Amino acid sequence: YFKFENSILMTKDNKKIITIFLIAITSNVLTIPEGVETLGATGIIPVNNTITKIELPASITSLAPSTLIACSALNEISVDVLNTKYKAVNGNLYSQDGKTLYLWVNKNTNSIVVPEGVEIIDQSAFSGFKNVINVTFPGTLKTIKAHVFNGCNKITSINIGKDVSSIHPLFTYGSGITE
């Protein structure tokens, strides 16, 4: 049912990656093979935090939000132009229509401005941003999911538009924000 090849544990049909063991990967670029459809929640074991770029194939249609945050040096995600579910904009991961922000990758910034058009901030989208102080969300934002700011201990300002209709009670969990 499973096979282990090139530091990747996956189903024999090559459609689901169970775990990627980064300890054996020597490149700074992690390329998910074409044909993979799912990268599970425990997809990347962060033994090697030198991965700076992850390349997603056209075939990937299911990606757990917490999968990629284990790569602390990650500063770019690229998505095959033929992918119908995801796209990358400025190295960040969005839904193909741009309405959901799955992961923002520039962890060295102190200020984030999410672009107009984004309606949903997915779980853990900014996790591990130790230097971020200020975040501004667009007026189009409607939903903020859980653990969005986990590990953002320096954050002092979050600007949320008036049209947000759903904020998960744990959206600031692990951030140091008390109000």
PDB file of C-alpha atoms in Angstrom:
ATOM      1  CA  TYR A   1       0.000   0.000   0.000  1.00  0.00           C
ATOM      2  CA  PHE A   2       2.933   2.370   0.694  1.00  0.00           C
ATOM      3  CA  LYS A   3       6.329   2.929  -0.824  1.00  0.00           C
ATOM      4  CA  PHE A   4       9.379   4.885   0.287  1.00  0.00           C
ATOM      5  CA  GLU A   5      11.396   6.599  -2.416  1.00  0.00           C
ATOM      6  CA  ASN A   6      13.738   9.637  -2.404  1.00  0.00           C
ATOM      7  CA  SER A   7      12.918  10.467   1.236  1.00  0.00           C
ATOM      8  CA  ILE A   8       9.166  10.417   0.485  1.00  0.00           C
ATOM      9  CA  LEU A   9       6.670   7.988   2.012  1.00  0.00           C
ATOM     10  CA  MET A  10       3.654   7.774  -0.288  1.00  0.00           C
ATOM     11  CA  THR A  11       0.900   5.488  -1.458  1.00  0.00           C
ATOM     12  CA  LYS A  12       1.931   2.987  -4.123  1.00  0.00           C
ATOM     13  CA  ASP A  13      -0.267   4.737  -6.693  1.00  0.00           C
ATOM     14  CA  ASN A  14       1.827   7.932  -6.139  1.00  0.00           C
ATOM     15  CA  LYS A  15      -1.289  10.005  -5.410  1.00  0.00           C
ATOM     16  CA  LYS A  16      -0.870  10.762  -1.709  1.00  0.00           C
ATOM     17  CA  ILE A  17       2.269  11.813   0.129  1.00  0.00           C
ATOM     18  CA  ILE A  18       2.204  10.665   3.720  1.00  0.00           C
ATOM     19  CA  THR A  19       5.514  12.163   4.871  1.00  0.00           C
ATOM     20  CA  ILE A  20       8.571  13.836   3.369  1.00  0.00           C
ATOM     21  CA  PHE A  21      11.680  13.343   5.474  1.00  0.00           C
ATOM     22  CA  LEU A  22      13.740  16.477   4.902  1.00  0.00           C
ATOM     23  CA  ILE A  23      16.824  15.079   6.620  1.00  0.00           C
ATOM     24  CA  ALA A  24      17.830  13.289   3.433  1.00  0.00           C
ATOM     25  CA  ILE A  25      17.032  16.129   1.025  1.00  0.00           C
ATOM     26  CA  THR A  26      20.132  18.109   0.100  1.00  0.00           C
ATOM     27  CA  SER A  27      18.591  20.709  -2.219  1.00  0.00           C
ATOM     28  CA  ASN A  28      17.007  23.972  -1.027  1.00  0.00           C
ATOM     29  CA  VAL A  29      14.132  23.322  -3.448  1.00  0.00           C
ATOM     30  CA  LEU A  30      11.531  20.674  -2.692  1.00  0.00           C
ATOM     31  CA  THR A  31       9.632  19.570  -5.801  1.00  0.00           C
ATOM     32  CA  ILE A  32       6.456  17.583  -5.222  1.00  0.00           C
ATOM     33  CA  PRO A  33       6.256  15.056  -8.074  1.00  0.00           C
ATOM     34  CA  GLU A  34       3.603  15.364 -10.790  1.00  0.00           C
ATOM     35  CA  GLY A  35       0.794  12.879 -10.153  1.00  0.00           C
ATOM     36  CA  VAL A  36       0.632  13.586  -6.414  1.00  0.00           C
ATOM     37  CA  GLU A  37      -2.890  14.731  -5.542  1.00  0.00           C
ATOM     38  CA  THR A  38      -2.686  14.995  -1.726  1.00  0.00           C
ATOM     39  CA  LEU A  39      -0.091  16.244   0.714  1.00  0.00           C
ATOM     40  CA  GLY A  40      -1.307  15.242   4.180  1.00  0.00           C
ATOM     41  CA  ALA A  41      -1.158  17.136   7.477  1.00  0.00           C
ATOM     42  CA  THR A  42       2.078  15.441   8.556  1.00  0.00           C
ATOM     43  CA  GLY A  43       3.511  15.848   5.087  1.00  0.00           C
ATOM     44  CA  ILE A  44       6.835  17.448   5.927  1.00  0.00           C
ATOM     45  CA  ILE A  45       9.069  16.455   8.821  1.00  0.00           C
ATOM     46  CA  PRO A  46      11.181  19.573   9.547  1.00  0.00           C
ATOM     47  CA  VAL A  47      14.535  17.989  10.282  1.00  0.00           C
ATOM     48  CA  ASN A  48      16.162  20.074   7.569  1.00  0.00           C
ATOM     49  CA  ASN A  49      14.988  23.673   7.671  1.00  0.00           C
ATOM     50  CA  THR A  50      16.980  24.804   4.647  1.00  0.00           C
ATOM     51  CA  ILE A  51      14.113  24.384   2.173  1.00  0.00           C
ATOM     52  CA  THR A  52      13.574  27.850   0.671  1.00  0.00           C
ATOM     53  CA  LYS A  53      11.233  26.937  -2.195  1.00  0.00           C
ATOM     54  CA  ILE A  54       8.490  24.359  -2.694  1.00  0.00           C
ATOM     55  CA  GLU A  55       7.211  23.544  -6.169  1.00  0.00           C
ATOM     56  CA  LEU A  56       3.676  22.153  -6.406  1.00  0.00           C
ATOM     57  CA  PRO A  57       2.540  20.182  -9.469  1.00  0.00           C
ATOM     58  CA  ALA A  58      -0.611  20.612 -11.550  1.00  0.00           C
ATOM     59  CA  SER A  59      -2.001  17.407 -10.051  1.00  0.00           C
ATOM     60  CA  ILE A  60      -2.140  18.522  -6.392  1.00  0.00           C
ATOM     61  CA  THR A  61      -5.708  19.185  -5.248  1.00  0.00           C
ATOM     62  CA  SER A  62      -5.550  18.646  -1.479  1.00  0.00           C
ATOM     63  CA  LEU A  63      -3.066  20.296   0.812  1.00  0.00           C
ATOM     64  CA  ALA A  64      -3.370  20.486   4.596  1.00  0.00           C
ATOM     65  CA  PRO A  65      -2.727  24.068   5.800  1.00  0.00           C
ATOM     66  CA  SER A  66      -0.163  22.990   8.376  1.00  0.00           C
ATOM     67  CA  THR A  67       1.866  20.957   5.896  1.00  0.00           C
ATOM     68  CA  LEU A  68       4.217  23.657   4.671  1.00  0.00           C
ATOM     69  CA  ILE A  69       4.720  25.769   7.811  1.00  0.00           C
ATOM     70  CA  ALA A  70       7.315  23.304   9.110  1.00  0.00           C
ATOM     71  CA  CYS A  71       9.789  24.729   6.593  1.00  0.00           C
ATOM     72  CA  SER A  72      11.000  27.761   8.554  1.00  0.00           C
ATOM     73  CA  ALA A  73      13.337  29.000   5.783  1.00  0.00           C
ATOM     74  CA  LEU A  74      10.594  28.835   3.125  1.00  0.00           C
ATOM     75  CA  ASN A  75      10.344  32.079   1.161  1.00  0.00           C
ATOM     76  CA  GLU A  76       8.697  30.940  -2.074  1.00  0.00           C
ATOM     77  CA  ILE A  77       6.008  28.584  -3.262  1.00  0.00           C
ATOM     78  CA  SER A  78       5.496  27.988  -6.945  1.00  0.00           C
ATOM     79  CA  VAL A  79       2.509  26.234  -8.483  1.00  0.00           C
ATOM     80  CA  ASP A  80       2.314  24.693 -11.947  1.00  0.00           C
ATOM     81  CA  VAL A  81       0.238  26.979 -14.199  1.00  0.00           C
ATOM     82  CA  LEU A  82      -2.029  24.033 -15.081  1.00  0.00           C
ATOM     83  CA  ASN A  83      -3.113  23.536 -11.453  1.00  0.00           C
ATOM     84  CA  THR A  84      -6.860  24.187 -11.147  1.00  0.00           C
ATOM     85  CA  LYS A  85      -7.024  24.520  -7.332  1.00  0.00           C
ATOM     86  CA  TYR A  86      -3.985  26.593  -6.282  1.00  0.00           C
ATOM     87  CA  LYS A  87      -1.843  29.443  -7.550  1.00  0.00           C
ATOM     88  CA  ALA A  88       1.158  31.345  -6.268  1.00  0.00           C
ATOM     89  CA  VAL A  89       1.282  35.135  -6.148  1.00  0.00           C
ATOM     90  CA  ASN A  90       4.562  36.730  -5.051  1.00  0.00           C
ATOM     91  CA  GLY A  91       5.576  33.322  -3.689  1.00  0.00           C
ATOM     92  CA  ASN A  92       2.488  33.004  -1.456  1.00  0.00           C
ATOM     93  CA  LEU A  93      -0.137  30.246  -1.804  1.00  0.00           C
ATOM     94  CA  TYR A  94      -3.710  31.157  -2.809  1.00  0.00           C
ATOM     95  CA  SER A  95      -6.781  29.417  -4.167  1.00  0.00           C
ATOM     96  CA  GLN A  96      -6.940  29.572  -7.951  1.00  0.00           C
ATOM     97  CA  ASP A  97      -9.564  32.351  -7.789  1.00  0.00           C
ATOM     98  CA  GLY A  98      -7.428  34.325  -5.300  1.00  0.00           C
ATOM     99  CA  LYS A  99     -10.191  34.418  -2.674  1.00  0.00           C
ATOM    100  CA  THR A 100      -8.425  32.191  -0.117  1.00  0.00           C
ATOM    101  CA  LEU A 101      -4.949  32.864   1.248  1.00  0.00           C
ATOM    102  CA  TYR A 102      -3.521  29.527   2.362  1.00  0.00           C
ATOM    103  CA  LEU A 103       0.028  30.497   3.259  1.00  0.00           C
ATOM    104  CA  TRP A 104       2.109  33.683   3.325  1.00  0.00           C
ATOM    105  CA  VAL A 105       5.776  32.735   3.200  1.00  0.00           C
ATOM    106  CA  ASN A 106       7.920  35.826   3.823  1.00  0.00           C
ATOM    107  CA  LYS A 107       8.547  35.260   7.532  1.00  0.00           C
ATOM    108  CA  ASN A 108      11.223  37.990   7.802  1.00  0.00           C
ATOM    109  CA  THR A 109       8.878  40.909   7.227  1.00  0.00           C
ATOM    110  CA  ASN A 110       7.533  43.085  10.031  1.00  0.00           C
ATOM    111  CA  SER A 111       4.463  44.329   8.151  1.00  0.00           C
ATOM    112  CA  ILE A 112       1.975  42.375   6.030  1.00  0.00           C
ATOM    113  CA  VAL A 113      -0.691  43.832   3.757  1.00  0.00           C
ATOM    114  CA  VAL A 114      -3.008  41.160   2.381  1.00  0.00           C
ATOM    115  CA  PRO A 115      -4.210  42.131  -1.114  1.00  0.00           C
ATOM    116  CA  GLU A 116      -7.767  43.104  -2.012  1.00  0.00           C
ATOM    117  CA  GLY A 117      -9.870  40.225  -3.291  1.00  0.00           C
ATOM    118  CA  VAL A 118      -8.902  37.842  -0.503  1.00  0.00           C
ATOM    119  CA  GLU A 119     -12.036  36.722   1.377  1.00  0.00           C
ATOM    120  CA  ILE A 120     -10.671  33.890   3.555  1.00  0.00           C
ATOM    121  CA  ILE A 121      -7.487  33.639   5.620  1.00  0.00           C
ATOM    122  CA  ASP A 122      -6.869  29.925   6.095  1.00  0.00           C
ATOM    123  CA  GLN A 123      -5.704  28.194   9.240  1.00  0.00           C
ATOM    124  CA  SER A 124      -2.053  28.903  10.168  1.00  0.00           C
ATOM    125  CA  ALA A 125      -1.553  31.279   7.206  1.00  0.00           C
ATOM    126  CA  PHE A 126       0.998  33.393   9.106  1.00  0.00           C
ATOM    127  CA  SER A 127       2.239  30.852  11.669  1.00  0.00           C
ATOM    128  CA  GLY A 128       5.801  31.282  12.851  1.00  0.00           C
ATOM    129  CA  PHE A 129       6.212  34.917  11.799  1.00  0.00           C
ATOM    130  CA  LYS A 130       8.415  35.936  14.712  1.00  0.00           C
ATOM    131  CA  ASN A 131       9.127  39.459  13.390  1.00  0.00           C
ATOM    132  CA  VAL A 132       5.697  40.596  12.218  1.00  0.00           C
ATOM    133  CA  ILE A 133       4.332  43.613  14.071  1.00  0.00           C
ATOM    134  CA  ASN A 134       1.482  44.838  11.874  1.00  0.00           C
ATOM    135  CA  VAL A 135      -1.047  43.051   9.628  1.00  0.00           C
ATOM    136  CA  THR A 136      -3.608  44.788   7.435  1.00  0.00           C
ATOM    137  CA  PHE A 137      -6.433  42.769   5.936  1.00  0.00           C
ATOM    138  CA  PRO A 138      -8.360  43.874   2.831  1.00  0.00           C
ATOM    139  CA  GLY A 139     -11.888  45.230   2.841  1.00  0.00           C
ATOM    140  CA  THR A 140     -12.953  42.106   0.945  1.00  0.00           C
ATOM    141  CA  LEU A 141     -12.092  39.817   3.888  1.00  0.00           C
ATOM    142  CA  LYS A 142     -15.013  37.786   5.277  1.00  0.00           C
ATOM    143  CA  THR A 143     -13.507  34.857   7.231  1.00  0.00           C
ATOM    144  CA  ILE A 144     -10.475  34.352   9.481  1.00  0.00           C
ATOM    145  CA  LYS A 145      -9.773  30.767  10.525  1.00  0.00           C
ATOM    146  CA  ALA A 146      -7.964  29.342  13.588  1.00  0.00           C
ATOM    147  CA  HIS A 147      -4.291  29.696  14.562  1.00  0.00           C
ATOM    148  CA  VAL A 148      -3.628  32.316  11.891  1.00  0.00           C
ATOM    149  CA  PHE A 149      -1.026  34.085  14.053  1.00  0.00           C
ATOM    150  CA  ASN A 150       0.446  31.154  15.989  1.00  0.00           C
ATOM    151  CA  GLY A 151       4.032  32.050  16.919  1.00  0.00           C
ATOM    152  CA  CYS A 152       3.681  35.746  16.011  1.00  0.00           C
ATOM    153  CA  ASN A 153       4.882  36.968  19.406  1.00  0.00           C
ATOM    154  CA  LYS A 154       5.747  40.559  18.405  1.00  0.00           C
ATOM    155  CA  ILE A 155       2.463  41.418  16.702  1.00  0.00           C
ATOM    156  CA  THR A 156       0.882  44.595  18.073  1.00  0.00           C
ATOM    157  CA  SER A 157      -1.591  45.628  15.370  1.00  0.00           C
ATOM    158  CA  ILE A 158      -4.171  43.741  13.302  1.00  0.00           C
ATOM    159  CA  ASN A 159      -6.361  45.863  11.031  1.00  0.00           C
ATOM    160  CA  ILE A 160      -9.580  44.012  10.200  1.00  0.00           C
ATOM    161  CA  GLY A 161     -12.200  45.421   7.822  1.00  0.00           C
ATOM    162  CA  LYS A 162     -15.826  45.989   8.772  1.00  0.00           C
ATOM    163  CA  ASP A 163     -17.244  43.254   6.508  1.00  0.00           C
ATOM    164  CA  VAL A 164     -15.643  40.293   8.303  1.00  0.00           C
ATOM    165  CA  SER A 165     -18.505  37.982   9.291  1.00  0.00           C
ATOM    166  CA  SER A 166     -16.614  35.018  10.742  1.00  0.00           C
ATOM    167  CA  ILE A 167     -13.585  35.085  13.039  1.00  0.00           C
ATOM    168  CA  HIS A 168     -12.545  31.820  14.647  1.00  0.00           C
ATOM    169  CA  PRO A 169     -12.175  32.333  18.426  1.00  0.00           C
ATOM    170  CA  LEU A 170      -8.659  30.864  18.261  1.00  0.00           C
ATOM    171  CA  PHE A 171      -7.414  33.021  15.374  1.00  0.00           C
ATOM    172  CA  THR A 172      -4.788  34.667  17.618  1.00  0.00           C
ATOM    173  CA  TYR A 173      -3.950  31.474  19.511  1.00  0.00           C
ATOM    174  CA  GLY A 174      -0.218  31.218  20.245  1.00  0.00           C
ATOM    175  CA  SER A 175       0.504  34.795  19.186  1.00  0.00           C
ATOM    176  CA  GLY A 176       0.889  36.652  22.441  1.00  0.00           C
ATOM    177  CA  ILE A 177      -2.092  38.872  21.577  1.00  0.00           C
ATOM    178  CA  THR A 178      -4.230  39.243  24.678  1.00  0.00           C
ATOM    179  CA  GLU A 179      -7.040  41.528  23.465  1.00  0.00           C
TER     180      GLU A 179
END
